[in-house]
Amino acid sequence: MTSAEKKIISPKASFERPVLEGLVDAGFTDGNRVKLLWKGQDAFDAIFNAVAEAKTFVCIEFYIFRDDETGIELGNLIKQKAKEGVKVYLLYDHFGSFTTTKSFWSELKEAGVELRASRPFKWAAPFDYLIRDHKKLIIVDGVNAFTGGLNIANEYRGFKFRRRRKAWRDTAVLVKGPVVAALLELFKKSWAAWGGGELHWECKAEVFSEGLPIIPIFASSSKGRKRMRKLLYYSINSARESIYLTTAYFVPSRMMLRSLEEAVKRGVKVSLLVPGKSDVLAAYYAGRAFFSRLLKAGVEIYNYEGEILHAKTFLFDCCFSIVGSANLDFQSLRRNDEGNVGILDNGFGRQMEEVFYEDLRSSIKLDIEEWSNRPYSARMLERLFAIFRRRL
């Protein structure tokens, strides 16, 4: 990190709009409404309802769009909307949606859905395939926009073989207002970047008199990812009361470890919520290799029990919230294209705090003594995968 970066993330800084905007090179928009979607079917119900009511256009960008029951149901819905004359644009990550069948994509095309694959494999640059479009974004008629951690697949919805199952624990937001125009512009850039051509849709979003300020925190380049990291470290180093971090994959850098340790030394309550079990075992064990150090420093660590935790939310001093697709690992912060929104509001921050504490009711707090007595086999796996943490 350069001396200029260190100056930007000085602990003396505060959560002021001009500073946040300068860090991510984007602006806040006022007059927005935000609905937090985190319980069971809330997010998918809201998404399906909004798409079903679309009149002009639907823009969809997802890391995973699988042709299971959930993907087929949404696929049938957007095929129907396309037949009704609604323009539908679907951008999916080539790696994330690799198992989705060609026949599924062909049926969407035949129905009039416009498709593009982001980050496809190229023999001329095979290592670029490590970079993934991890964003999750839906925009309907320029009025409603959704973003968060979920993908279009059964495990996120809690549905398989026509049977209801408990969904993975995830978080998304539905936003309305001027920020939708900013999100649409970001989608337009992604769509054009992957050969989709120019889109000319505009937003006619309502400005709400008592709405909230929201800033897009999207990263689709090395510069964008650097800005996202700056904002994250600035937020950690600026917090004075509390830091609540929820992440599906936690593989911290040395800078991340030092920043969290320094926050505790300043008297900040630092709480980290991670999965008690994971779908990516390599990341799961690599991150746990650093738990002893964090616990000794005074960081509270909670293992979420039950279904898999897939949410990515960060809350600082209950006033600045970040919700989106980025995890606290090397892949998200250094390689992936990620999409998040930041909400600067105490009221929304209190909602986020309530959700965090609700999740803690389904979690187990790690004790340093008990953690020190974990099985030898687990320690070996942690050490092994920690070696490859810059690949996770």
GROMACS .gro file of C-alpha atoms in nm:
model
  392
    1MET     CA    1   0.000   0.000   0.000
    2THR     CA    2   0.136   0.344  -0.096
    3SER     CA    3   0.183   0.632   0.146
    4ALA     CA    4  -0.105   0.811  -0.028
    5GLU     CA    5  -0.337   0.516   0.039
    6LYS     CA    6  -0.228   0.504   0.403
    7LYS     CA    7  -0.315   0.872   0.437
    8ILE     CA    8  -0.660   0.817   0.288
    9ILE     CA    9  -0.748   0.544   0.535
   10SER     CA   10  -0.618   0.729   0.841
   11PRO     CA   11  -0.812   0.640   1.157
   12LYS     CA   12  -0.876   1.013   1.206
   13ALA     CA   13  -1.112   1.018   0.908
   14SER     CA   14  -1.491   0.995   0.952
   15PHE     CA   15  -1.790   0.871   0.753
   16GLU     CA   16  -1.848   1.182   0.547
   17ARG     CA   17  -2.000   1.172   0.202
   18PRO     CA   18  -1.721   1.355   0.016
   19VAL     CA   19  -1.460   1.116   0.155
   20LEU     CA   20  -1.661   0.804   0.069
   21GLU     CA   21  -1.734   0.937  -0.280
   22GLY     CA   22  -1.368   1.018  -0.338
   23LEU     CA   23  -1.261   0.670  -0.239
   24VAL     CA   24  -1.485   0.486  -0.486
   25ASP     CA   25  -1.501   0.760  -0.752
   26ALA     CA   26  -1.881   0.755  -0.746
   27GLY     CA   27  -2.152   0.974  -0.603
   28PHE     CA   28  -2.431   0.928  -0.355
   29THR     CA   29  -2.786   0.983  -0.473
   30ASP     CA   30  -3.051   1.102  -0.230
   31GLY     CA   31  -3.421   1.022  -0.216
   32ASN     CA   32  -3.402   0.643  -0.235
   33ARG     CA   33  -3.598   0.370  -0.064
   34VAL     CA   34  -3.433   0.048   0.048
   35LYS     CA   35  -3.596  -0.279   0.149
   36LEU     CA   36  -3.377  -0.532   0.324
   37LEU     CA   37  -3.446  -0.887   0.199
   38TRP     CA   38  -3.302  -1.159   0.417
   39LYS     CA   39  -3.573  -1.397   0.536
   40GLY     CA   40  -3.642  -1.716   0.344
   41GLN     CA   41  -3.835  -1.646   0.027
   42ASP     CA   42  -3.841  -1.265   0.061
   43ALA     CA   43  -3.580  -1.190  -0.204
   44PHE     CA   44  -3.705  -1.436  -0.464
   45ASP     CA   45  -4.069  -1.343  -0.410
   46ALA     CA   46  -3.983  -0.977  -0.462
   47ILE     CA   47  -3.773  -1.052  -0.772
   48PHE     CA   48  -4.032  -1.276  -0.936
   49ASN     CA   49  -4.312  -1.028  -0.862
   50ALA     CA   50  -4.119  -0.734  -1.003
   51VAL     CA   51  -4.021  -0.922  -1.322
   52ALA     CA   52  -4.378  -1.044  -1.369
   53GLU     CA   53  -4.498  -0.680  -1.364
   54ALA     CA   54  -4.231  -0.553  -1.607
   55LYS     CA   55  -4.367  -0.332  -1.886
   56THR     CA   56  -4.064  -0.218  -2.086
   57PHE     CA   57  -3.731  -0.384  -1.997
   58VAL     CA   58  -3.555  -0.619  -1.758
   59CYS     CA   59  -3.177  -0.628  -1.709
   60ILE     CA   60  -3.031  -0.933  -1.534
   61GLU     CA   61  -2.668  -0.997  -1.437
   62PHE     CA   62  -2.570  -1.300  -1.229
   63TYR     CA   63  -2.265  -1.507  -1.148
   64ILE     CA   64  -2.471  -1.828  -1.137
   65PHE     CA   65  -2.787  -1.880  -1.342
   66ARG     CA   66  -2.858  -2.250  -1.318
   67ASP     CA   67  -3.119  -2.447  -1.513
   68ASP     CA   68  -3.266  -2.615  -1.205
   69GLU     CA   69  -3.622  -2.557  -1.081
   70THR     CA   70  -3.546  -2.200  -0.976
   71GLY     CA   71  -3.366  -2.108  -1.297
   72ILE     CA   72  -3.628  -2.275  -1.513
   73GLU     CA   73  -3.909  -2.089  -1.337
   74LEU     CA   74  -3.739  -1.752  -1.381
   75GLY     CA   75  -3.640  -1.852  -1.735
   76ASN     CA   76  -4.002  -1.929  -1.823
   77LEU     CA   77  -4.108  -1.597  -1.675
   78ILE     CA   78  -3.861  -1.390  -1.877
   79LYS     CA   79  -3.946  -1.588  -2.193
   80GLN     CA   80  -4.308  -1.495  -2.140
   81LYS     CA   81  -4.218  -1.129  -2.083
   82ALA     CA   82  -4.008  -1.129  -2.401
   83LYS     CA   83  -4.304  -1.266  -2.596
   84GLU     CA   84  -4.516  -0.985  -2.452
   85GLY     CA   85  -4.273  -0.731  -2.597
   86VAL     CA   86  -4.065  -0.660  -2.289
   87LYS     CA   87  -3.696  -0.634  -2.375
   88VAL     CA   88  -3.497  -0.876  -2.160
   89TYR     CA   89  -3.118  -0.866  -2.131
   90LEU     CA   90  -2.942  -1.149  -1.947
   91LEU     CA   91  -2.569  -1.140  -1.869
   92TYR     CA   92  -2.426  -1.447  -1.698
   93ASP     CA   93  -2.074  -1.537  -1.590
   94HIS     CA   94  -1.924  -1.807  -1.811
   95PHE     CA   95  -1.750  -1.991  -1.526
   96GLY     CA   96  -2.025  -1.955  -1.268
   97SER     CA   97  -2.292  -2.080  -1.508
   98PHE     CA   98  -2.072  -2.339  -1.676
   99THR     CA   99  -2.302  -2.632  -1.595
  100THR     CA  100  -2.612  -2.465  -1.736
  101THR     CA  101  -2.709  -2.651  -2.053
  102LYS     CA  102  -2.684  -2.503  -2.402
  103SER     CA  103  -3.044  -2.603  -2.467
  104PHE     CA  104  -3.157  -2.378  -2.180
  105TRP     CA  105  -2.978  -2.076  -2.328
  106SER     CA  106  -3.106  -2.164  -2.677
  107GLU     CA  107  -3.467  -2.169  -2.559
  108LEU     CA  108  -3.424  -1.826  -2.402
  109LYS     CA  109  -3.277  -1.689  -2.725
  110GLU     CA  110  -3.557  -1.837  -2.934
  111ALA     CA  111  -3.809  -1.664  -2.709
  112GLY     CA  112  -3.644  -1.327  -2.768
  113VAL     CA  113  -3.424  -1.294  -2.459
  114GLU     CA  114  -3.093  -1.129  -2.542
  115LEU     CA  115  -2.799  -1.319  -2.389
  116ARG     CA  116  -2.432  -1.252  -2.331
  117ALA     CA  117  -2.168  -1.444  -2.134
  118SER     CA  118  -1.919  -1.241  -1.932
  119ARG     CA  119  -1.558  -1.342  -1.871
  120PRO     CA  120  -1.551  -1.633  -2.122
  121PHE     CA  121  -1.248  -1.859  -2.144
  122LYS     CA  122  -0.988  -1.755  -2.400
  123TRP     CA  123  -0.692  -1.969  -2.502
  124ALA     CA  124  -0.494  -1.652  -2.570
  125ALA     CA  125  -0.530  -1.549  -2.203
  126PRO     CA  126  -0.620  -1.859  -1.999
  127PHE     CA  127  -0.538  -1.704  -1.662
  128ASP     CA  128  -0.799  -1.432  -1.719
  129TYR     CA  129  -1.053  -1.706  -1.653
  130LEU     CA  130  -0.969  -1.665  -1.283
  131ILE     CA  131  -1.145  -1.328  -1.299
  132ARG     CA  132  -1.520  -1.377  -1.261
  133ASP     CA  133  -1.824  -1.158  -1.294
  134HIS     CA  134  -1.953  -1.213  -0.942
  135LYS     CA  135  -2.211  -0.933  -0.954
  136LYS     CA  136  -2.580  -0.996  -0.888
  137LEU     CA  137  -2.811  -0.732  -1.031
  138ILE     CA  138  -3.167  -0.708  -1.162
  139ILE     CA  139  -3.322  -0.386  -1.292
  140VAL     CA  140  -3.689  -0.373  -1.388
  141ASP     CA  141  -3.830  -0.084  -1.594
  142GLY     CA  142  -3.572   0.151  -1.447
  143VAL     CA  143  -3.782   0.165  -1.130
  144ASN     CA  144  -3.681  -0.136  -0.920
  145ALA     CA  145  -3.331  -0.275  -0.871
  146PHE     CA  146  -3.208  -0.575  -0.673
  147THR     CA  147  -2.857  -0.658  -0.562
  148GLY     CA  148  -2.701  -0.876  -0.294
  149GLY     CA  149  -2.532  -1.210  -0.243
  150LEU     CA  150  -2.776  -1.460  -0.390
  151ASN     CA  151  -2.766  -1.637  -0.727
  152ILE     CA  152  -3.034  -1.793  -0.944
  153ALA     CA  153  -3.020  -2.150  -0.816
  154ASN     CA  154  -3.217  -2.379  -0.587
  155GLU     CA  155  -2.991  -2.362  -0.283
  156TYR     CA  156  -3.045  -1.986  -0.256
  157ARG     CA  157  -3.422  -2.020  -0.280
  158GLY     CA  158  -3.473  -2.334  -0.070
  159PHE     CA  159  -3.646  -2.531  -0.341
  160LYS     CA  160  -3.565  -2.862  -0.510
  161PHE     CA  161  -3.762  -3.132  -0.684
  162ARG     CA  162  -4.085  -2.944  -0.609
  163ARG     CA  163  -4.012  -2.959  -0.238
  164ARG     CA  164  -3.944  -2.670  -0.006
  165ARG     CA  165  -3.615  -2.677   0.175
  166LYS     CA  166  -3.448  -2.427   0.400
  167ALA     CA  167  -3.262  -2.180   0.181
  168TRP     CA  168  -2.907  -2.068   0.233
  169ARG     CA  169  -2.887  -1.763   0.456
  170ASP     CA  170  -2.836  -1.470   0.222
  171THR     CA  171  -2.907  -1.098   0.205
  172ALA     CA  172  -3.023  -0.873  -0.077
  173VAL     CA  173  -3.178  -0.529  -0.109
  174LEU     CA  174  -3.456  -0.388  -0.325
  175VAL     CA  175  -3.386  -0.024  -0.406
  176LYS     CA  176  -3.610   0.238  -0.563
  177GLY     CA  177  -3.524   0.594  -0.651
  178PRO     CA  178  -3.248   0.783  -0.835
  179VAL     CA  179  -2.982   0.521  -0.754
  180VAL     CA  180  -3.154   0.288  -1.002
  181ALA     CA  181  -3.034   0.514  -1.285
  182ALA     CA  182  -2.674   0.476  -1.164
  183LEU     CA  183  -2.711   0.099  -1.144
  184LEU     CA  184  -2.860   0.090  -1.494
  185GLU     CA  185  -2.559   0.280  -1.629
  186LEU     CA  186  -2.331   0.021  -1.469
  187PHE     CA  187  -2.526  -0.260  -1.632
  188LYS     CA  188  -2.509  -0.083  -1.969
  189LYS     CA  189  -2.129  -0.071  -1.943
  190SER     CA  190  -2.109  -0.442  -1.858
  191TRP     CA  191  -2.349  -0.532  -2.137
  192ALA     CA  192  -2.149  -0.334  -2.394
  193ALA     CA  193  -1.817  -0.470  -2.263
  194TRP     CA  194  -1.927  -0.826  -2.342
  195GLY     CA  195  -2.052  -0.758  -2.690
  196GLY     CA  196  -2.412  -0.671  -2.617
  197GLY     CA  197  -2.405  -0.331  -2.787
  198GLU     CA  198  -2.544  -0.004  -2.656
  199LEU     CA  199  -2.864   0.016  -2.455
  200HIS     CA  200  -3.064   0.338  -2.458
  201TRP     CA  201  -3.313   0.282  -2.179
  202GLU     CA  202  -3.361   0.561  -1.928
  203CYS     CA  203  -3.491   0.563  -1.572
  204LYS     CA  204  -3.798   0.749  -1.453
  205ALA     CA  205  -3.743   0.676  -1.089
  206GLU     CA  206  -3.936   0.861  -0.823
  207VAL     CA  207  -3.746   1.078  -0.575
  208PHE     CA  208  -3.870   1.005  -0.224
  209SER     CA  209  -3.885   1.304   0.010
  210GLU     CA  210  -3.752   1.110   0.309
  211GLY     CA  211  -3.536   0.872   0.110
  212LEU     CA  212  -3.189   0.747   0.189
  213PRO     CA  213  -2.848   0.827   0.036
  214ILE     CA  214  -2.703   0.531  -0.156
  215ILE     CA  215  -2.373   0.494  -0.339
  216PRO     CA  216  -2.292   0.213  -0.589
  217ILE     CA  217  -1.972   0.027  -0.501
  218PHE     CA  218  -1.909  -0.170  -0.820
  219ALA     CA  219  -1.573  -0.304  -0.932
  220SER     CA  220  -1.513  -0.432  -1.285
  221SER     CA  221  -1.143  -0.351  -1.324
  222SER     CA  222  -0.822  -0.353  -1.124
  223LYS     CA  223  -0.877   0.017  -1.048
  224GLY     CA  224  -1.232  -0.053  -0.936
  225ARG     CA  225  -1.120  -0.332  -0.707
  226LYS     CA  226  -0.849  -0.108  -0.562
  227ARG     CA  227  -1.110   0.158  -0.485
  228MET     CA  228  -1.334  -0.103  -0.323
  229ARG     CA  229  -1.047  -0.215  -0.099
  230LYS     CA  230  -0.967   0.144  -0.007
  231LEU     CA  231  -1.326   0.198   0.100
  232LEU     CA  232  -1.330  -0.120   0.305
  233TYR     CA  233  -1.007  -0.038   0.490
  234TYR     CA  234  -1.114   0.323   0.536
  235SER     CA  235  -1.438   0.201   0.695
  236ILE     CA  236  -1.261  -0.040   0.930
  237ASN     CA  237  -1.004   0.219   1.031
  238SER     CA  238  -1.263   0.493   1.076
  239ALA     CA  239  -1.504   0.301   1.297
  240ARG     CA  240  -1.522   0.423   1.656
  241GLU     CA  241  -1.793   0.205   1.809
  242SER     CA  242  -1.866  -0.116   1.621
  243ILE     CA  243  -1.781  -0.325   1.317
  244TYR     CA  244  -2.017  -0.608   1.219
  245LEU     CA  245  -1.887  -0.822   0.933
  246THR     CA  246  -2.088  -1.103   0.776
  247THR     CA  247  -1.917  -1.295   0.498
  248ALA     CA  248  -1.952  -1.632   0.329
  249TYR     CA  249  -1.579  -1.662   0.260
  250PHE     CA  250  -1.326  -1.509   0.498
  251VAL     CA  251  -0.963  -1.537   0.391
  252PRO     CA  252  -0.800  -1.222   0.530
  253SER     CA  253  -0.493  -1.047   0.402
  254ARG     CA  254  -0.222  -0.925   0.640
  255MET     CA  255  -0.364  -0.574   0.604
  256MET     CA  256  -0.710  -0.698   0.697
  257LEU     CA  257  -0.579  -0.875   1.007
  258ARG     CA  258  -0.385  -0.569   1.122
  259SER     CA  259  -0.678  -0.337   1.060
  260LEU     CA  260  -0.916  -0.551   1.265
  261GLU     CA  261  -0.660  -0.582   1.546
  262GLU     CA  262  -0.605  -0.206   1.551
  263ALA     CA  263  -0.980  -0.147   1.564
  264VAL     CA  264  -1.008  -0.357   1.879
  265LYS     CA  265  -0.719  -0.164   2.034
  266ARG     CA  266  -0.911   0.159   1.971
  267GLY     CA  267  -1.199   0.019   2.175
  268VAL     CA  268  -1.416  -0.078   1.877
  269LYS     CA  269  -1.637  -0.384   1.913
  270VAL     CA  270  -1.542  -0.607   1.620
  271SER     CA  271  -1.772  -0.901   1.544
  272LEU     CA  272  -1.721  -1.145   1.259
  273LEU     CA  273  -1.995  -1.383   1.147
  274VAL     CA  274  -1.884  -1.671   0.924
  275PRO     CA  275  -2.036  -2.003   0.812
  276GLY     CA  276  -2.027  -2.298   1.049
  277LYS     CA  277  -2.013  -2.510   0.735
  278SER     CA  278  -1.932  -2.409   0.381
  279ASP     CA  279  -1.974  -2.511   0.020
  280VAL     CA  280  -1.609  -2.419  -0.047
  281LEU     CA  281  -1.397  -2.618   0.197
  282ALA     CA  282  -1.065  -2.471   0.083
  283ALA     CA  283  -1.175  -2.117   0.171
  284TYR     CA  284  -1.343  -2.242   0.488
  285TYR     CA  285  -1.022  -2.392   0.629
  286ALA     CA  286  -0.790  -2.121   0.496
  287GLY     CA  287  -0.983  -1.854   0.682
  288ARG     CA  288  -0.996  -2.049   1.005
  289ALA     CA  289  -0.618  -2.060   1.011
  290PHE     CA  290  -0.631  -1.697   1.132
  291PHE     CA  291  -0.899  -1.736   1.397
  292SER     CA  292  -0.655  -1.785   1.685
  293ARG     CA  293  -0.478  -1.460   1.607
  294LEU     CA  294  -0.805  -1.268   1.583
  295LEU     CA  295  -0.952  -1.421   1.897
  296LYS     CA  296  -0.639  -1.334   2.095
  297ALA     CA  297  -0.669  -0.978   1.968
  298GLY     CA  298  -1.025  -0.955   2.099
  299VAL     CA  299  -1.225  -1.000   1.780
  300GLU     CA  300  -1.554  -1.181   1.841
  301ILE     CA  301  -1.603  -1.468   1.596
  302TYR     CA  302  -1.933  -1.649   1.546
  303ASN     CA  303  -2.003  -1.967   1.349
  304TYR     CA  304  -2.345  -1.960   1.187
  305GLU     CA  305  -2.519  -2.293   1.240
  306GLY     CA  306  -2.785  -2.459   1.027
  307GLU     CA  307  -2.808  -2.375   0.660
  308ILE     CA  308  -2.504  -2.236   0.479
  309LEU     CA  309  -2.434  -1.866   0.536
  310HIS     CA  310  -2.382  -1.691   0.202
  311ALA     CA  311  -2.452  -1.325   0.291
  312LYS     CA  312  -2.200  -1.044   0.244
  313THR     CA  313  -2.286  -0.744   0.461
  314PHE     CA  314  -2.065  -0.497   0.648
  315LEU     CA  315  -2.182  -0.244   0.905
  316PHE     CA  316  -1.969   0.031   1.057
  317ASP     CA  317  -2.078   0.231   1.362
  318CYS     CA  318  -2.439   0.146   1.271
  319CYS     CA  319  -2.433   0.433   1.021
  320PHE     CA  320  -2.261   0.304   0.705
  321SER     CA  321  -2.383  -0.025   0.560
  322ILE     CA  322  -2.251  -0.222   0.264
  323VAL     CA  323  -2.463  -0.495   0.105
  324GLY     CA  324  -2.369  -0.687  -0.207
  325SER     CA  325  -2.163  -0.964  -0.361
  326ALA     CA  326  -1.810  -0.905  -0.227
  327ASN     CA  327  -1.659  -1.143   0.027
  328LEU     CA  328  -1.359  -1.081   0.250
  329ASP     CA  329  -1.122  -1.297   0.050
  330PHE     CA  330  -0.855  -1.259  -0.215
  331GLN     CA  331  -1.085  -1.365  -0.499
  332SER     CA  332  -1.342  -1.093  -0.430
  333LEU     CA  333  -1.108  -0.811  -0.334
  334ARG     CA  334  -0.838  -0.873  -0.595
  335ARG     CA  335  -0.986  -1.063  -0.889
  336ASN     CA  336  -1.362  -1.060  -0.927
  337ASP     CA  337  -1.603  -0.809  -1.072
  338GLU     CA  338  -1.821  -0.725  -0.772
  339GLY     CA  339  -2.136  -0.524  -0.708
  340ASN     CA  340  -2.240  -0.363  -0.381
  341VAL     CA  341  -2.430  -0.061  -0.255
  342GLY     CA  342  -2.345   0.156   0.042
  343ILE     CA  343  -2.620   0.314   0.252
  344LEU     CA  344  -2.526   0.604   0.478
  345ASP     CA  345  -2.810   0.619   0.728
  346ASN     CA  346  -2.846   0.546   1.099
  347GLY     CA  347  -3.200   0.413   1.066
  348PHE     CA  348  -3.104   0.158   0.804
  349GLY     CA  349  -2.793   0.082   1.006
  350ARG     CA  350  -3.012  -0.011   1.301
  351GLN     CA  351  -3.204  -0.252   1.078
  352MET     CA  352  -2.877  -0.410   0.974
  353GLU     CA  353  -2.773  -0.436   1.338
  354GLU     CA  354  -3.100  -0.609   1.426
  355VAL     CA  355  -3.047  -0.863   1.147
  356PHE     CA  356  -2.691  -0.922   1.262
  357TYR     CA  357  -2.801  -0.995   1.618
  358GLU     CA  358  -3.084  -1.212   1.489
  359ASP     CA  359  -2.823  -1.419   1.305
  360LEU     CA  360  -2.617  -1.447   1.623
  361ARG     CA  361  -2.908  -1.632   1.782
  362SER     CA  362  -2.840  -1.910   1.532
  363SER     CA  363  -2.466  -1.896   1.585
  364ILE     CA  364  -2.202  -2.026   1.824
  365LYS     CA  365  -1.946  -1.783   1.964
  366LEU     CA  366  -1.594  -1.919   1.951
  367ASP     CA  367  -1.405  -1.944   2.277
  368ILE     CA  368  -1.028  -1.907   2.260
  369GLU     CA  369  -0.962  -2.198   2.495
  370GLU     CA  370  -1.198  -2.436   2.318
  371TRP     CA  371  -1.065  -2.322   1.982
  372SER     CA  372  -0.712  -2.399   2.095
  373ASN     CA  373  -0.820  -2.757   2.162
  374ARG     CA  374  -0.970  -2.821   1.817
  375PRO     CA  375  -0.866  -3.149   1.647
  376TYR     CA  376  -0.518  -3.183   1.504
  377SER     CA  377  -0.664  -3.283   1.168
  378ALA     CA  378  -0.845  -2.950   1.144
  379ARG     CA  379  -0.525  -2.761   1.220
  380MET     CA  380  -0.345  -2.944   0.942
  381LEU     CA  381  -0.617  -2.860   0.690
  382GLU     CA  382  -0.606  -2.496   0.798
  383ARG     CA  383  -0.230  -2.478   0.751
  384LEU     CA  384  -0.249  -2.654   0.416
  385PHE     CA  385  -0.514  -2.432   0.262
  386ALA     CA  386  -0.370  -2.113   0.416
  387ILE     CA  387  -0.071  -2.168   0.188
  388PHE     CA  388  -0.301  -2.116  -0.110
  389ARG     CA  389  -0.503  -1.827   0.038
  390ARG     CA  390  -0.407  -1.595  -0.248
  391ARG     CA  391  -0.576  -1.838  -0.485
  392LEU     CA  392  -0.906  -1.844  -0.294
   0.00000   0.00000   0.00000
